[in-house]
Amino acid sequence: MSSLAQPPEFFDHRMKCDCKADVFSFGVLVREVYLGRIPSRRAGYDVEQDSPIYSLLQGGDDQPHHGGALAYDRERRCTAKDIKLFLEECVATREPE
């Protein structure tokens, strides 16, 4: 796995990696699949605010209780349950093909 998919706490050996670390790595994967490119240290992890995955990855006004899957501060990172709810909402509101 690329070091860019590792959560910030992975590099700080004083911090324990937990399920929030998995949420960060999953967020990196979702971003990569959606944008079709891996993140770079220069470009960072941001996505456009009008992107359908913005609230999942970056938080935002509609997600005031968390800072998204890619929040640097793991205490502000969303949970696996938040991801599940977001994906269920996406499936429920998608237009039929």
Tab-separated table of N, CA, C and O in Angstrom:
chain	number	residue	atom	x	y	z
A	1	MET	N	0.847	-1.173	0.000
A	1	MET	CA	0.000	0.000	0.000
A	1	MET	C	0.890	1.233	0.000
A	1	MET	O	1.896	1.294	0.689
A	2	SER	N	0.519	2.207	-0.756
A	2	SER	CA	1.259	3.461	-0.821
A	2	SER	C	1.267	4.141	0.543
A	2	SER	O	0.299	4.085	1.297
A	3	SER	N	2.364	4.814	0.851
A	3	SER	CA	2.419	5.543	2.125
A	3	SER	C	1.389	6.671	2.151
A	3	SER	O	1.002	7.134	3.219
A	4	LEU	N	0.910	7.109	0.980
A	4	LEU	CA	-0.104	8.158	0.941
A	4	LEU	C	-1.472	7.652	1.399
A	4	LEU	O	-2.350	8.433	1.718
A	5	ALA	N	-1.644	6.331	1.432
A	5	ALA	CA	-2.905	5.766	1.916
A	5	ALA	C	-2.844	5.484	3.415
A	5	ALA	O	-3.846	5.111	4.007
A	6	GLN	N	-1.676	5.653	3.998
A	6	GLN	CA	-1.536	5.430	5.439
A	6	GLN	C	-2.042	6.649	6.195
A	6	GLN	O	-1.764	7.778	5.817
A	7	PRO	N	-2.766	6.445	7.283
A	7	PRO	CA	-3.262	7.571	8.074
A	7	PRO	C	-2.114	8.279	8.790
A	7	PRO	O	-1.063	7.670	9.024
A	8	PRO	N	-2.300	9.539	9.129
A	8	PRO	CA	-1.234	10.286	9.796
A	8	PRO	C	-0.727	9.604	11.065
A	8	PRO	O	0.472	9.631	11.347
A	9	GLU	N	-1.612	8.970	11.818
A	9	GLU	CA	-1.178	8.338	13.066
A	9	GLU	C	-0.251	7.149	12.841
A	9	GLU	O	0.484	6.739	13.734
A	10	PHE	N	-0.243	6.590	11.630
A	10	PHE	CA	0.643	5.478	11.312
A	10	PHE	C	2.109	5.898	11.439
A	10	PHE	O	2.958	5.095	11.794
A	11	PHE	N	2.381	7.147	11.149
A	11	PHE	CA	3.757	7.644	11.173
A	11	PHE	C	4.161	8.197	12.535
A	11	PHE	O	5.323	8.509	12.764
A	12	ASP	N	3.216	8.332	13.441
A	12	ASP	CA	3.493	8.800	14.789
A	12	ASP	C	3.352	7.596	15.716
A	12	ASP	O	2.245	7.225	16.105
A	13	HIS	N	4.458	7.009	16.068
A	13	HIS	CA	4.432	5.749	16.813
A	13	HIS	C	3.888	5.901	18.232
A	13	HIS	O	3.664	4.912	18.915
A	14	ARG	N	3.657	7.119	18.667
A	14	ARG	CA	3.039	7.335	19.977
A	14	ARG	C	1.539	7.133	19.914
A	14	ARG	O	0.895	6.926	20.931
A	15	MET	N	0.976	7.172	18.712
A	15	MET	CA	-0.473	7.028	18.555
A	15	MET	C	-0.812	5.599	18.137
A	15	MET	O	-0.070	4.968	17.395
A	16	LYS	N	-1.946	5.128	18.589
A	16	LYS	CA	-2.407	3.790	18.260
A	16	LYS	C	-3.270	3.840	16.996
A	16	LYS	O	-4.137	4.694	16.867
A	17	CYS	N	-3.019	2.935	16.082
A	17	CYS	CA	-3.888	2.808	14.901
A	17	CYS	C	-5.096	1.961	15.304
A	17	CYS	O	-4.965	0.942	15.966
A	18	ASP	N	-6.275	2.402	14.882
A	18	ASP	CA	-7.510	1.697	15.205
A	18	ASP	C	-8.420	1.714	13.985
A	18	ASP	O	-7.958	1.938	12.865
A	19	CYS	N	-9.706	1.509	14.188
A	19	CYS	CA	-10.636	1.477	13.057
A	19	CYS	C	-10.682	2.815	12.332
A	19	CYS	O	-10.991	2.865	11.140
A	20	LYS	N	-10.354	3.920	12.998
A	20	LYS	CA	-10.329	5.230	12.331
A	20	LYS	C	-9.193	5.278	11.303
A	20	LYS	O	-9.278	5.997	10.317
A	21	ALA	N	-8.133	4.503	11.527
A	21	ALA	CA	-7.053	4.408	10.539
A	21	ALA	C	-7.571	3.723	9.271
A	21	ALA	O	-7.245	4.130	8.152
A	22	ASP	N	-8.386	2.697	9.449
A	22	ASP	CA	-8.984	2.009	8.297
A	22	ASP	C	-9.917	2.935	7.528
A	22	ASP	O	-9.979	2.892	6.296
A	23	VAL	N	-10.649	3.778	8.243
A	23	VAL	CA	-11.550	4.744	7.606
A	23	VAL	C	-10.743	5.692	6.721
A	23	VAL	O	-11.134	5.974	5.580
A	24	PHE	N	-9.600	6.165	7.211
A	24	PHE	CA	-8.754	7.062	6.424
A	24	PHE	C	-8.286	6.357	5.148
A	24	PHE	O	-8.398	6.910	4.047
A	25	SER	N	-7.766	5.135	5.296
A	25	SER	CA	-7.279	4.399	4.125
A	25	SER	C	-8.399	4.124	3.127
A	25	SER	O	-8.200	4.215	1.914
A	26	PHE	N	-9.591	3.804	3.620
A	26	PHE	CA	-10.744	3.601	2.742
A	26	PHE	C	-11.087	4.898	2.012
A	26	PHE	O	-11.399	4.885	0.821
A	27	GLY	N	-11.013	6.022	2.723
A	27	GLY	CA	-11.273	7.319	2.094
A	27	GLY	C	-10.303	7.607	0.963
A	27	GLY	O	-10.688	8.115	-0.092
A	28	VAL	N	-9.031	7.261	1.166
A	28	VAL	CA	-8.029	7.439	0.111
A	28	VAL	C	-8.393	6.576	-1.091
A	28	VAL	O	-8.328	7.024	-2.244
A	29	LEU	N	-8.814	5.343	-0.839
A	29	LEU	CA	-9.204	4.432	-1.920
A	29	LEU	C	-10.419	4.961	-2.685
A	29	LEU	O	-10.433	4.967	-3.918
A	30	VAL	N	-11.441	5.439	-1.972
A	30	VAL	CA	-12.640	5.997	-2.620
A	30	VAL	C	-12.241	7.181	-3.497
A	30	VAL	O	-12.689	7.304	-4.637
A	31	ARG	N	-11.401	8.059	-2.956
A	31	ARG	CA	-10.942	9.230	-3.713
A	31	ARG	C	-10.205	8.813	-4.973
A	31	ARG	O	-10.421	9.347	-6.054
A	32	GLU	N	-9.326	7.816	-4.840
A	32	GLU	CA	-8.551	7.341	-5.986
A	32	GLU	C	-9.448	6.743	-7.063
A	32	GLU	O	-9.289	7.024	-8.252
A	33	VAL	N	-10.414	5.928	-6.663
A	33	VAL	CA	-11.336	5.312	-7.625
A	33	VAL	C	-12.175	6.388	-8.315
A	33	VAL	O	-12.338	6.378	-9.536
A	34	TYR	N	-12.697	7.331	-7.550
A	34	TYR	CA	-13.551	8.379	-8.114
A	34	TYR	C	-12.790	9.290	-9.071
A	34	TYR	O	-13.268	9.598	-10.159
A	35	LEU	N	-11.598	9.720	-8.663
A	35	LEU	CA	-10.834	10.659	-9.494
A	35	LEU	C	-9.969	9.971	-10.547
A	35	LEU	O	-9.524	10.611	-11.494
A	36	GLY	N	-9.715	8.679	-10.373
A	36	GLY	CA	-8.897	7.950	-11.339
A	36	GLY	C	-7.416	8.258	-11.231
A	36	GLY	O	-6.664	8.037	-12.176
A	37	ARG	N	-6.985	8.746	-10.058
A	37	ARG	CA	-5.549	9.013	-9.855
A	37	ARG	C	-5.244	8.951	-8.356
A	37	ARG	O	-6.098	9.241	-7.532
A	38	ILE	N	-4.021	8.579	-8.074
A	38	ILE	CA	-3.612	8.504	-6.677
A	38	ILE	C	-3.307	9.904	-6.154
A	38	ILE	O	-2.968	10.799	-6.931
A	39	PRO	N	-3.437	10.106	-4.858
A	39	PRO	CA	-3.098	11.429	-4.311
A	39	PRO	C	-1.593	11.653	-4.390
A	39	PRO	O	-0.815	10.707	-4.493
A	40	SER	N	-1.210	12.876	-4.358
A	40	SER	CA	0.220	13.193	-4.310
A	40	SER	C	0.452	14.096	-3.115
A	40	SER	O	-0.462	14.771	-2.640
A	41	ARG	N	1.657	14.102	-2.625
A	41	ARG	CA	1.957	14.954	-1.469
A	41	ARG	C	1.704	16.419	-1.804
A	41	ARG	O	1.268	17.183	-0.975
A	42	ARG	N	1.974	16.810	-3.043
A	42	ARG	CA	1.790	18.206	-3.446
A	42	ARG	C	0.316	18.568	-3.563
A	42	ARG	O	-0.125	19.602	-3.099
A	43	ALA	N	-0.471	17.684	-4.172
A	43	ALA	CA	-1.886	17.977	-4.402
A	43	ALA	C	-2.739	17.676	-3.171
A	43	ALA	O	-3.816	18.233	-3.016
A	44	GLY	N	-2.285	16.801	-2.313
A	44	GLY	CA	-3.042	16.462	-1.117
A	44	GLY	C	-4.229	15.559	-1.408
A	44	GLY	O	-4.294	14.906	-2.440
A	45	TYR	N	-5.176	15.565	-0.493
A	45	TYR	CA	-6.309	14.649	-0.560
A	45	TYR	C	-7.628	15.340	-0.879
A	45	TYR	O	-8.671	14.702	-0.896
A	46	ASP	N	-7.604	16.632	-1.094
A	46	ASP	CA	-8.846	17.375	-1.295
A	46	ASP	C	-9.580	16.941	-2.552
A	46	ASP	O	-8.978	16.500	-3.533
A	47	VAL	N	-10.906	17.073	-2.502
A	47	VAL	CA	-11.762	16.873	-3.668
A	47	VAL	C	-12.595	18.138	-3.840
A	47	VAL	O	-12.767	18.905	-2.907
A	48	GLU	N	-13.095	18.344	-5.030
A	48	GLU	CA	-13.911	19.524	-5.313
A	48	GLU	C	-15.167	19.523	-4.437
A	48	GLU	O	-15.776	18.479	-4.210
A	49	GLN	N	-15.566	20.694	-3.994
A	49	GLN	CA	-16.710	20.810	-3.104
A	49	GLN	C	-18.017	20.365	-3.750
A	49	GLN	O	-18.928	19.906	-3.062
A	50	ASP	N	-18.116	20.448	-5.074
A	50	ASP	CA	-19.344	20.014	-5.746
A	50	ASP	C	-19.319	18.522	-6.105
A	50	ASP	O	-20.247	18.011	-6.709
A	51	SER	N	-18.282	17.823	-5.695
A	51	SER	CA	-18.162	16.389	-5.948
A	51	SER	C	-19.152	15.614	-5.086
A	51	SER	O	-19.392	15.964	-3.935
A	52	PRO	N	-19.744	14.548	-5.623
A	52	PRO	CA	-20.697	13.770	-4.830
A	52	PRO	C	-20.053	13.066	-3.628
A	52	PRO	O	-20.757	12.660	-2.716
A	53	ILE	N	-18.747	12.942	-3.609
A	53	ILE	CA	-18.075	12.280	-2.490
A	53	ILE	C	-17.469	13.274	-1.498
A	53	ILE	O	-16.840	12.875	-0.526
A	54	TYR	N	-17.686	14.567	-1.736
A	54	TYR	CA	-17.070	15.593	-0.883
A	54	TYR	C	-17.432	15.422	0.597
A	54	TYR	O	-16.558	15.410	1.460
A	55	SER	N	-18.718	15.289	0.913
A	55	SER	CA	-19.111	15.219	2.325
A	55	SER	C	-18.575	13.968	3.001
A	55	SER	O	-18.268	13.986	4.193
A	56	LEU	N	-18.428	12.884	2.265
A	56	LEU	CA	-17.863	11.669	2.834
A	56	LEU	C	-16.382	11.860	3.159
A	56	LEU	O	-15.917	11.496	4.228
A	57	LEU	N	-15.640	12.474	2.239
A	57	LEU	CA	-14.193	12.584	2.407
A	57	LEU	C	-13.743	13.801	3.189
A	57	LEU	O	-12.773	13.748	3.933
A	58	GLN	N	-14.448	14.927	3.032
A	58	GLN	CA	-14.000	16.172	3.640
A	58	GLN	C	-14.914	16.695	4.747
A	58	GLN	O	-14.618	17.713	5.362
A	59	GLY	N	-16.055	16.037	4.958
A	59	GLY	CA	-17.022	16.555	5.939
A	59	GLY	C	-17.865	17.620	5.272
A	59	GLY	O	-18.372	17.424	4.182
A	60	GLY	N	-18.006	18.763	5.882
A	60	GLY	CA	-18.765	19.852	5.276
A	60	GLY	C	-19.989	20.201	6.082
A	60	GLY	O	-20.257	19.637	7.141
A	61	ASP	N	-20.744	21.152	5.558
A	61	ASP	CA	-21.907	21.668	6.272
A	61	ASP	C	-22.971	20.610	6.543
A	61	ASP	O	-23.655	20.650	7.553
A	62	ASP	N	-23.107	19.650	5.627
A	62	ASP	CA	-24.121	18.617	5.837
A	62	ASP	C	-23.623	17.493	6.742
A	62	ASP	O	-24.352	16.576	7.055
A	63	GLN	N	-22.370	17.559	7.158
A	63	GLN	CA	-21.791	16.569	8.065
A	63	GLN	C	-21.097	17.279	9.228
A	63	GLN	O	-19.890	17.155	9.413
A	64	PRO	N	-21.822	18.049	10.036
A	64	PRO	CA	-21.165	18.848	11.078
A	64	PRO	C	-20.534	18.035	12.195
A	64	PRO	O	-19.667	18.524	12.898
A	65	HIS	N	-20.947	16.777	12.334
A	65	HIS	CA	-20.420	15.977	13.440
A	65	HIS	C	-19.080	15.311	13.118
A	65	HIS	O	-18.475	14.708	13.990
A	66	HIS	N	-18.631	15.400	11.872
A	66	HIS	CA	-17.314	14.838	11.553
A	66	HIS	C	-16.646	15.631	10.441
A	66	HIS	O	-17.270	16.399	9.729
A	67	GLY	N	-15.354	15.427	10.319
A	67	GLY	CA	-14.561	16.131	9.311
A	67	GLY	C	-14.268	15.286	8.092
A	67	GLY	O	-13.358	15.591	7.334
A	68	GLY	N	-15.001	14.201	7.904
A	68	GLY	CA	-14.810	13.353	6.738
A	68	GLY	C	-13.829	12.219	6.989
A	68	GLY	O	-13.122	12.182	7.997
A	69	ALA	N	-13.780	11.285	6.050
A	69	ALA	CA	-12.896	10.131	6.170
A	69	ALA	C	-11.427	10.535	6.118
A	69	ALA	O	-10.573	9.834	6.648
A	70	LEU	N	-11.133	11.662	5.472
A	70	LEU	CA	-9.738	12.079	5.308
A	70	LEU	C	-9.316	13.148	6.308
A	70	LEU	O	-8.288	13.792	6.127
A	71	ALA	N	-10.078	13.312	7.385
A	71	ALA	CA	-9.693	14.288	8.412
A	71	ALA	C	-8.349	13.895	9.014
A	71	ALA	O	-8.133	12.732	9.366
A	72	TYR	N	-7.441	14.851	9.109
A	72	TYR	CA	-6.122	14.582	9.677
A	72	TYR	C	-6.241	14.173	11.144
A	72	TYR	O	-5.584	13.258	11.608
A	73	ASP	N	-7.117	14.858	11.870
A	73	ASP	CA	-7.355	14.556	13.279
A	73	ASP	C	-8.296	13.357	13.360
A	73	ASP	O	-9.462	13.448	12.983
A	74	ARG	N	-7.812	12.251	13.862
A	74	ARG	CA	-8.643	11.039	13.853
A	74	ARG	C	-9.894	11.180	14.705
A	74	ARG	O	-10.872	10.478	14.478
A	75	GLU	N	-9.881	12.067	15.686
A	75	GLU	CA	-11.078	12.289	16.493
A	75	GLU	C	-12.184	12.972	15.685
A	75	GLU	O	-13.352	12.859	16.015
A	76	ARG	N	-11.829	13.679	14.627
A	76	ARG	CA	-12.804	14.343	13.746
A	76	ARG	C	-13.184	13.459	12.556
A	76	ARG	O	-14.081	13.777	11.797
A	77	ARG	N	-12.488	12.356	12.383
A	77	ARG	CA	-12.742	11.464	11.249
A	77	ARG	C	-14.094	10.781	11.412
A	77	ARG	O	-14.515	10.460	12.519
A	78	CYS	N	-14.771	10.550	10.311
A	78	CYS	CA	-16.060	9.856	10.372
A	78	CYS	C	-15.837	8.398	10.774
A	78	CYS	O	-14.716	7.912	10.831
A	79	THR	N	-16.922	7.712	11.032
A	79	THR	CA	-16.858	6.307	11.439
A	79	THR	C	-17.253	5.410	10.268
A	79	THR	O	-17.777	5.878	9.247
A	80	ALA	N	-17.038	4.117	10.452
A	80	ALA	CA	-17.479	3.155	9.438
A	80	ALA	C	-18.996	3.216	9.263
A	80	ALA	O	-19.506	3.069	8.154
A	81	LYS	N	-19.716	3.486	10.350
A	81	LYS	CA	-21.174	3.617	10.260
A	81	LYS	C	-21.555	4.824	9.398
A	81	LYS	O	-22.493	4.749	8.604
A	82	ASP	N	-20.819	5.948	9.540
A	82	ASP	CA	-21.070	7.121	8.691
A	82	ASP	C	-20.880	6.766	7.219
A	82	ASP	O	-21.655	7.185	6.356
A	83	ILE	N	-19.839	5.995	6.928
A	83	ILE	CA	-19.571	5.585	5.541
A	83	ILE	C	-20.713	4.721	5.030
A	83	ILE	O	-21.207	4.919	3.917
A	84	LYS	N	-21.152	3.771	5.847
A	84	LYS	CA	-22.261	2.887	5.457
A	84	LYS	C	-23.509	3.704	5.148
A	84	LYS	O	-24.165	3.486	4.125
A	85	LEU	N	-23.853	4.642	6.018
A	85	LEU	CA	-25.042	5.476	5.801
A	85	LEU	C	-24.911	6.308	4.528
A	85	LEU	O	-25.869	6.453	3.769
A	86	PHE	N	-23.724	6.868	4.290
A	86	PHE	CA	-23.491	7.657	3.082
A	86	PHE	C	-23.693	6.796	1.831
A	86	PHE	O	-24.374	7.209	0.887
A	87	LEU	N	-23.116	5.595	1.833
A	87	LEU	CA	-23.237	4.716	0.661
A	87	LEU	C	-24.675	4.249	0.457
A	87	LEU	O	-25.146	4.165	-0.682
A	88	GLU	N	-25.396	3.958	1.538
A	88	GLU	CA	-26.805	3.570	1.410
A	88	GLU	C	-27.624	4.712	0.817
A	88	GLU	O	-28.498	4.476	-0.028
A	89	GLU	N	-27.328	5.933	1.236
A	89	GLU	CA	-28.044	7.088	0.690
A	89	GLU	C	-27.735	7.273	-0.795
A	89	GLU	O	-28.624	7.566	-1.592
A	90	CYS	N	-26.492	7.052	-1.171
A	90	CYS	CA	-26.111	7.159	-2.592
A	90	CYS	C	-26.875	6.146	-3.439
A	90	CYS	O	-27.371	6.478	-4.508
A	91	VAL	N	-26.964	4.919	-2.956
A	91	VAL	CA	-27.674	3.870	-3.684
A	91	VAL	C	-29.163	4.191	-3.764
A	91	VAL	O	-29.796	4.047	-4.814
A	92	ALA	N	-29.730	4.675	-2.676
A	92	ALA	CA	-31.165	4.948	-2.625
A	92	ALA	C	-31.550	6.128	-3.519
A	92	ALA	O	-32.671	6.167	-4.044
A	93	THR	N	-30.655	7.079	-3.726
A	93	THR	CA	-31.008	8.280	-4.497
A	93	THR	C	-30.461	8.271	-5.920
A	93	THR	O	-30.684	9.231	-6.644
A	94	ARG	N	-29.781	7.202	-6.293
A	94	ARG	CA	-29.237	7.206	-7.656
A	94	ARG	C	-30.341	7.044	-8.688
A	94	ARG	O	-31.390	6.445	-8.419
A	95	GLU	N	-30.077	7.571	-9.845
A	95	GLU	CA	-31.056	7.496	-10.933
A	95	GLU	C	-30.954	6.133	-11.613
A	95	GLU	O	-29.864	5.611	-11.796
A	96	PRO	N	-32.093	5.561	-11.992
A	96	PRO	CA	-32.054	4.271	-12.686
A	96	PRO	C	-31.325	4.406	-14.022
A	96	PRO	O	-31.377	5.442	-14.678
A	97	GLU	N	-30.663	3.334	-14.391
A	97	GLU	CA	-29.917	3.359	-15.663
A	97	GLU	C	-30.812	3.093	-16.836
A	97	GLU	O	-31.801	2.510	-16.804
